[in-house]
Tab-separated table of C-alpha atoms in Angstrom:
chain	number	residue	atom	x	y	z
M	14	MET	CA	44.624	86.524	85.232
M	15	ILE	CA	44.551	86.690	81.443
M	16	VAL	CA	43.484	83.506	79.653
M	17	ASN	CA	43.967	82.647	75.994
M	18	LEU	CA	42.350	79.318	75.065
M	19	ASP	CA	43.015	78.173	71.500
M	20	GLY	CA	43.584	81.739	70.359
M	21	ARG	CA	40.506	83.207	72.014
M	22	PHE	CA	40.548	85.318	75.174
M	23	CYS	CA	38.147	84.391	77.915
M	24	THR	CA	37.781	84.525	81.698
M	25	ALA	CA	39.294	81.853	83.897
M	26	GLU	CA	35.765	80.684	84.685
M	27	GLN	CA	34.918	80.278	81.002
M	28	ALA	CA	38.055	78.299	80.177
M	29	CYS	CA	37.224	74.598	80.321
M	30	LEU	CA	38.825	71.334	79.243
M	31	PRO	CA	36.862	68.112	78.705
M	32	LEU	CA	37.298	65.373	81.264
M	33	GLN	CA	38.701	63.117	78.525
M	34	ASP	CA	41.604	65.451	77.754
M	35	SER	CA	44.835	63.468	77.796
M	36	ALA	CA	46.503	66.158	79.911
M	37	LEU	CA	44.027	65.463	82.728
M	38	LEU	CA	44.083	61.709	82.345
M	39	PHE	CA	47.802	61.074	81.799
M	40	GLY	CA	49.683	64.339	82.330
M	41	ASP	CA	50.156	64.230	78.563
M	42	SER	CA	51.049	67.849	77.924
M	43	LEU	CA	53.967	70.149	77.231
M	44	PHE	CA	54.536	73.515	78.821
M	45	GLU	CA	56.800	76.547	78.906
M	46	THR	CA	57.005	79.255	81.597
M	47	ILE	CA	57.901	82.559	79.988
M	48	LYS	CA	58.691	86.011	81.321
M	49	VAL	CA	57.082	89.175	79.950
M	50	GLN	CA	58.532	92.633	80.590
M	51	ASN	CA	56.606	95.729	79.554
M	52	ASN	CA	54.528	93.589	77.154
M	53	LYS	CA	57.608	92.069	75.524
M	54	VAL	CA	58.002	88.283	75.571
M	55	LEU	CA	61.551	87.633	76.746
M	56	ARG	CA	63.642	84.943	75.026
M	57	ILE	CA	60.678	83.844	72.925
M	58	GLU	CA	62.802	82.119	70.289
M	59	ALA	CA	64.610	79.959	72.875
M	60	HIS	CA	61.293	78.897	74.392
M	61	LEU	CA	59.765	78.116	71.002
M	62	ASP	CA	62.886	76.189	69.954
M	63	ARG	CA	62.648	73.965	73.050
M	64	LEU	CA	58.919	73.510	72.565
M	65	ALA	CA	59.516	72.495	68.940
M	66	LEU	CA	62.076	69.897	70.044
M	67	SER	CA	59.737	68.519	72.691
M	68	ALA	CA	56.805	68.359	70.286
M	69	SER	CA	58.947	66.612	67.673
M	70	LEU	CA	60.256	63.990	70.131
M	71	LEU	CA	56.766	63.187	71.427
M	72	ASP	CA	54.968	63.602	68.075
M	73	PHE	CA	52.911	66.403	69.613
M	74	PRO	CA	50.691	68.438	67.288
M	75	ARG	CA	51.345	72.167	67.256
M	76	ASN	CA	51.264	75.155	64.936
M	77	HIS	CA	54.473	77.106	65.533
M	78	ASP	CA	53.214	80.367	64.019
M	79	GLU	CA	49.915	80.210	65.887
M	80	VAL	CA	51.643	79.576	69.207
M	81	ARG	CA	53.927	82.565	68.598
M	82	THR	CA	51.015	84.808	67.668
M	83	ASN	CA	49.020	83.727	70.728
M	84	LEU	CA	51.979	84.401	73.014
M	85	LEU	CA	52.542	87.879	71.589
M	86	GLN	CA	48.849	88.783	71.715
M	87	THR	CA	48.600	87.631	75.306
M	88	ALA	CA	51.663	89.629	76.300
M	89	GLU	CA	50.194	92.747	74.683
M	90	ARG	CA	47.223	92.517	77.072
M	91	CYS	CA	49.309	92.318	80.234
M	92	PRO	CA	48.724	95.453	82.364
M	93	TRP	CA	51.705	94.692	84.633
M	94	PRO	CA	55.366	95.669	84.246
M	95	LEU	CA	56.350	92.008	84.731
M	96	ALA	CA	54.235	88.977	83.988
M	97	ARG	CA	54.611	85.221	83.857
M	98	LEU	CA	53.079	83.363	80.913
M	99	ARG	CA	52.313	79.675	81.201
M	100	LEU	CA	51.960	78.031	77.803
M	101	THR	CA	50.427	74.556	77.844
M	102	LEU	CA	49.836	72.245	74.896
M	103	THR	CA	47.545	69.224	75.252
M	104	ARG	CA	46.569	66.573	72.742
M	105	GLY	CA	42.894	67.058	73.582
M	106	ILE	CA	40.194	64.405	73.924
M	107	CYS	CA	41.567	60.881	73.829
M	108	ASN	CA	40.063	57.428	73.650
M	109	GLY	CA	42.069	55.297	76.078
M	110	LEU	CA	45.735	55.227	75.176
M	111	ALA	CA	45.175	55.883	71.475
M	112	VAL	CA	46.777	59.083	70.172
M	113	PRO	CA	44.017	61.652	69.553
M	114	PRO	CA	43.647	63.228	66.103
M	115	ALA	CA	45.776	66.329	65.694
M	116	GLN	CA	42.734	68.559	65.356
M	117	HIS	CA	41.806	67.807	68.989
M	118	ALA	CA	44.960	69.519	70.294
M	119	ARG	CA	44.544	72.475	72.656
M	120	THR	CA	46.709	75.519	73.326
M	121	ILE	CA	46.309	77.249	76.682
M	122	ILE	CA	48.091	80.433	77.736
M	123	THR	CA	47.647	82.144	81.077
M	124	ALA	CA	49.285	85.348	82.270
M	125	VAL	CA	49.673	86.576	85.837
M	126	SER	CA	51.649	89.358	87.455
M	127	CYS	CA	55.098	88.485	88.838
M	128	SER	CA	58.056	90.276	90.380
M	129	ASP	CA	61.819	90.029	90.218
M	130	PRO	CA	63.855	89.269	93.331
M	131	ASP	CA	65.034	92.676	94.533
M	132	ASP	CA	68.694	93.624	95.083
M	133	THR	CA	68.453	92.762	98.774
M	134	GLN	CA	67.162	89.261	98.012
M	135	ARG	CA	69.813	88.613	95.396
M	136	LYS	CA	72.568	89.834	97.713
M	137	ALA	CA	71.216	87.678	100.538
M	138	GLY	CA	71.130	84.680	98.213
M	139	ALA	CA	69.024	81.538	98.237
M	140	THR	CA	68.995	78.716	100.729
M	141	CYS	CA	68.916	75.252	99.104
M	142	VAL	CA	68.381	71.734	100.370
M	143	PHE	CA	68.897	68.352	98.762
M	144	ALA	CA	65.761	66.827	97.274
M	145	PRO	CA	64.616	63.713	99.159
M	146	ASN	CA	63.796	62.003	95.879
M	147	ARG	CA	65.894	61.038	92.879
M	148	ARG	CA	65.375	61.735	89.242
M	149	VAL	CA	63.740	58.785	87.506
M	150	ASN	CA	65.652	56.222	85.448
M	151	PRO	CA	67.936	58.220	83.103
M	152	LEU	CA	67.149	55.814	80.293
M	153	SER	CA	63.470	56.775	80.412
M	154	HIS	CA	63.655	60.398	81.578
M	155	LEU	CA	63.260	63.092	78.938
M	156	PRO	CA	64.739	66.169	80.584
M	157	GLN	CA	64.906	68.236	77.422
M	158	MET	CA	61.124	68.479	77.608
M	159	LYS	CA	58.951	70.355	80.047
M	160	ARG	CA	56.092	67.906	80.420
M	161	GLY	CA	52.868	68.092	82.382
M	162	ASN	CA	53.876	64.999	84.331
M	163	TYR	CA	55.864	67.076	86.842
M	164	ALA	CA	55.606	64.871	89.915
M	165	ASP	CA	59.333	64.518	90.706
M	166	CYS	CA	59.995	68.270	90.518
M	167	LEU	CA	56.788	69.151	92.362
M	168	TYR	CA	57.597	66.772	95.199
M	169	ALA	CA	61.108	68.224	95.545
M	170	ALA	CA	59.931	71.852	95.326
M	171	ARG	CA	57.332	71.346	98.042
M	172	TYR	CA	59.901	69.631	100.214
M	173	ALA	CA	62.137	72.689	99.902
M	174	GLN	CA	59.245	74.978	100.826
M	175	SER	CA	58.506	72.875	103.897
M	176	ARG	CA	62.148	73.349	104.980
M	177	GLY	CA	62.047	77.114	104.442
M	178	ALA	CA	64.355	76.831	101.420
M	179	ARG	CA	64.019	78.360	97.973
M	180	GLU	CA	65.122	75.330	95.980
M	181	ALA	CA	65.752	71.567	96.211
M	182	LEU	CA	68.760	70.162	94.352
M	183	PHE	CA	68.656	66.724	92.768
M	184	ARG	CA	71.598	64.316	93.125
M	185	THR	CA	72.547	61.102	91.393
M	186	ASP	CA	73.155	57.879	93.302
M	187	GLU	CA	76.873	58.618	92.863
M	188	GLY	CA	76.513	61.966	94.658
M	189	HIS	CA	76.732	64.309	91.684
M	190	ILE	CA	74.552	67.399	91.946
M	191	LEU	CA	72.364	67.834	88.883
M	192	GLU	CA	70.021	70.809	89.020
M	193	GLY	CA	67.168	72.270	91.049
M	194	ALA	CA	63.530	71.267	90.913
M	195	THR	CA	62.832	74.441	88.913
M	196	SER	CA	66.314	75.680	88.029
M	197	ASN	CA	69.733	74.924	86.603
M	198	LEU	CA	72.899	75.025	88.704
M	199	PHE	CA	76.130	76.910	87.996
M	200	LEU	CA	79.419	77.348	89.830
M	201	ILE	CA	82.211	79.887	89.296
M	202	ARG	CA	85.837	79.286	90.217
M	203	ASP	CA	88.755	81.395	89.015
M	204	LYS	CA	86.716	82.872	86.119
M	205	THR	CA	85.693	79.360	85.077
M	206	LEU	CA	81.986	78.679	84.767
M	207	ILE	CA	81.003	75.103	85.659
M	208	THR	CA	77.635	73.469	85.097
M	209	PRO	CA	76.393	69.890	84.583
M	210	ALA	CA	75.936	69.014	80.930
M	211	ALA	CA	72.359	69.097	79.691
M	212	GLY	CA	71.190	65.654	78.686
M	213	GLU	CA	70.237	62.550	80.571
M	214	LEU	CA	69.038	64.193	83.773
M	215	VAL	CA	69.537	67.939	83.303
M	216	LEU	CA	67.108	70.288	81.530
M	217	ALA	CA	68.454	72.479	78.764
M	218	GLY	CA	67.084	75.579	80.456
M	219	VAL	CA	66.402	78.744	78.482
M	220	MET	CA	68.270	80.898	80.988
M	221	ARG	CA	71.044	78.306	81.132
M	222	ARG	CA	71.580	78.901	77.427
M	223	GLN	CA	71.695	82.672	77.983
M	224	VAL	CA	74.281	82.330	80.768
M	225	LEU	CA	76.540	80.156	78.609
M	226	GLN	CA	76.358	82.700	75.795
M	227	ALA	CA	77.075	85.631	78.127
M	228	ALA	CA	79.954	83.775	79.817
M	229	ASP	CA	81.584	83.221	76.432
M	230	THR	CA	81.175	86.908	75.583
M	231	LEU	CA	82.701	87.973	78.914
M	232	GLY	CA	85.727	85.703	78.570
M	233	PHE	CA	84.851	82.963	81.021
M	234	THR	CA	86.215	79.479	80.530
M	235	VAL	CA	83.169	77.182	80.387
M	236	ARG	CA	83.198	73.589	81.584
M	237	GLN	CA	80.160	71.328	81.374
M	238	GLN	CA	81.004	68.548	83.803
M	239	PRO	CA	79.640	66.637	86.819
M	240	ILE	CA	79.536	68.593	90.071
M	241	ASP	CA	80.321	66.812	93.344
M	242	MET	CA	80.341	68.209	96.870
M	243	GLN	CA	84.055	68.950	96.787
M	244	THR	CA	83.712	70.949	93.599
M	245	LEU	CA	80.791	72.852	95.060
M	246	PHE	CA	82.560	73.845	98.258
M	247	GLN	CA	85.713	74.841	96.350
M	248	ALA	CA	83.694	77.215	94.150
M	249	ASP	CA	83.946	80.994	94.545
M	250	GLU	CA	80.243	81.344	93.735
M	251	ALA	CA	77.212	79.159	93.096
M	252	PHE	CA	73.921	80.251	91.575
M	253	LEU	CA	70.580	79.082	90.179
M	254	THR	CA	68.953	80.058	86.899
M	255	ASN	CA	65.516	79.931	85.352
M	256	ALA	CA	63.478	82.093	83.005
M	257	ILE	CA	61.649	83.931	85.796
M	258	ILE	CA	64.252	84.574	88.505
M	259	GLU	CA	66.995	84.719	85.863
M	260	ILE	CA	70.055	84.422	88.171
M	261	MET	CA	69.920	83.855	91.945
M	262	PRO	CA	73.130	83.361	93.978
M	263	ILE	CA	73.130	80.489	96.496
M	264	ALA	CA	74.048	81.452	100.073
M	265	ARG	CA	73.586	78.100	101.830
M	266	LEU	CA	73.149	74.425	101.006
M	267	GLU	CA	71.574	72.518	103.877
M	268	ASN	CA	73.534	73.829	106.901
M	269	PHE	CA	76.647	74.825	104.968
M	270	PRO	CA	77.372	78.411	103.890
M	271	LEU	CA	78.741	78.854	100.372
M	272	LYS	CA	81.196	81.439	99.136
M	273	ARG	CA	79.810	84.569	97.532
M	274	GLY	CA	81.152	86.905	94.874
M	275	PRO	CA	80.189	89.511	92.265
M	276	LEU	CA	80.470	87.535	89.020
M	277	ALA	CA	77.023	85.910	88.996
M	278	LEU	CA	75.333	89.298	89.149
M	279	GLU	CA	77.770	90.631	86.535
M	280	LEU	CA	76.590	87.847	84.247
M	281	LEU	CA	72.985	88.863	84.923
M	282	GLN	CA	73.723	92.494	84.090
M	283	ALA	CA	75.486	91.460	80.895
M	284	ILE	CA	72.457	89.404	79.820
M	285	ARG	CA	70.105	92.280	80.579
M	286	ASN	CA	72.347	94.644	78.652
M	287	GLY	CA	72.198	92.369	75.620
M	288	ALA	CA	75.574	90.633	75.826
M	289	ALA	CA	73.679	87.422	75.062
M	290	SER	CA	70.795	87.665	72.665
């Protein structure tokens, strides 16, 4: 593991946070999970844009240029062909619920080796289950942010793992399918790309943005609309997206097989070839 703490490289054992850090006490932190390929930070601008929005909405201190520099310097040190960066911002030491002074803020970046799903895994597709829990009240949820308080997604992801599935999909009380615990959801039907609109309960994922751009370039019709079970089972293809796996077709949901096709992986190839910047 490579560790960059406030712009300085150290070992994992040397990296320490005070017990009064608001991230430890309240989950008061922001994070981004970012892919590195051959020492290049992929989609860095999209990640920084989302981080800037999150920081603005929560009045979170950050130095945009310093964060960028720290990410690039950490990526340069990665000895692996593929790596996963975890960027975490905390407010630092706090006194009760009072907002800490901006100078207490901390920036933590870790890097570890990762791997892409191989062709066999992508062709086999992912098995998904429905999450046993619901998203929290849409009036209080802030899905456009990736916050350290990750309990709902963590609970769902671990449930999926216990069922031998790759992902757990959240639903609304009305039965609309929203997204995965760690991914966005897309369907394809008759060269139409369908995905729930980002907003109240759906994260504006970095890879989601790339897929929408690539779909437009490749001549797809794009519809951002609610997805119910009927829409899902009528689809020609369904797939998940996030910054690390990029695009993963879905083979099964619970005990039901889903249709498969070539277009999801064609979108992935277009993105990798630079159809969407």
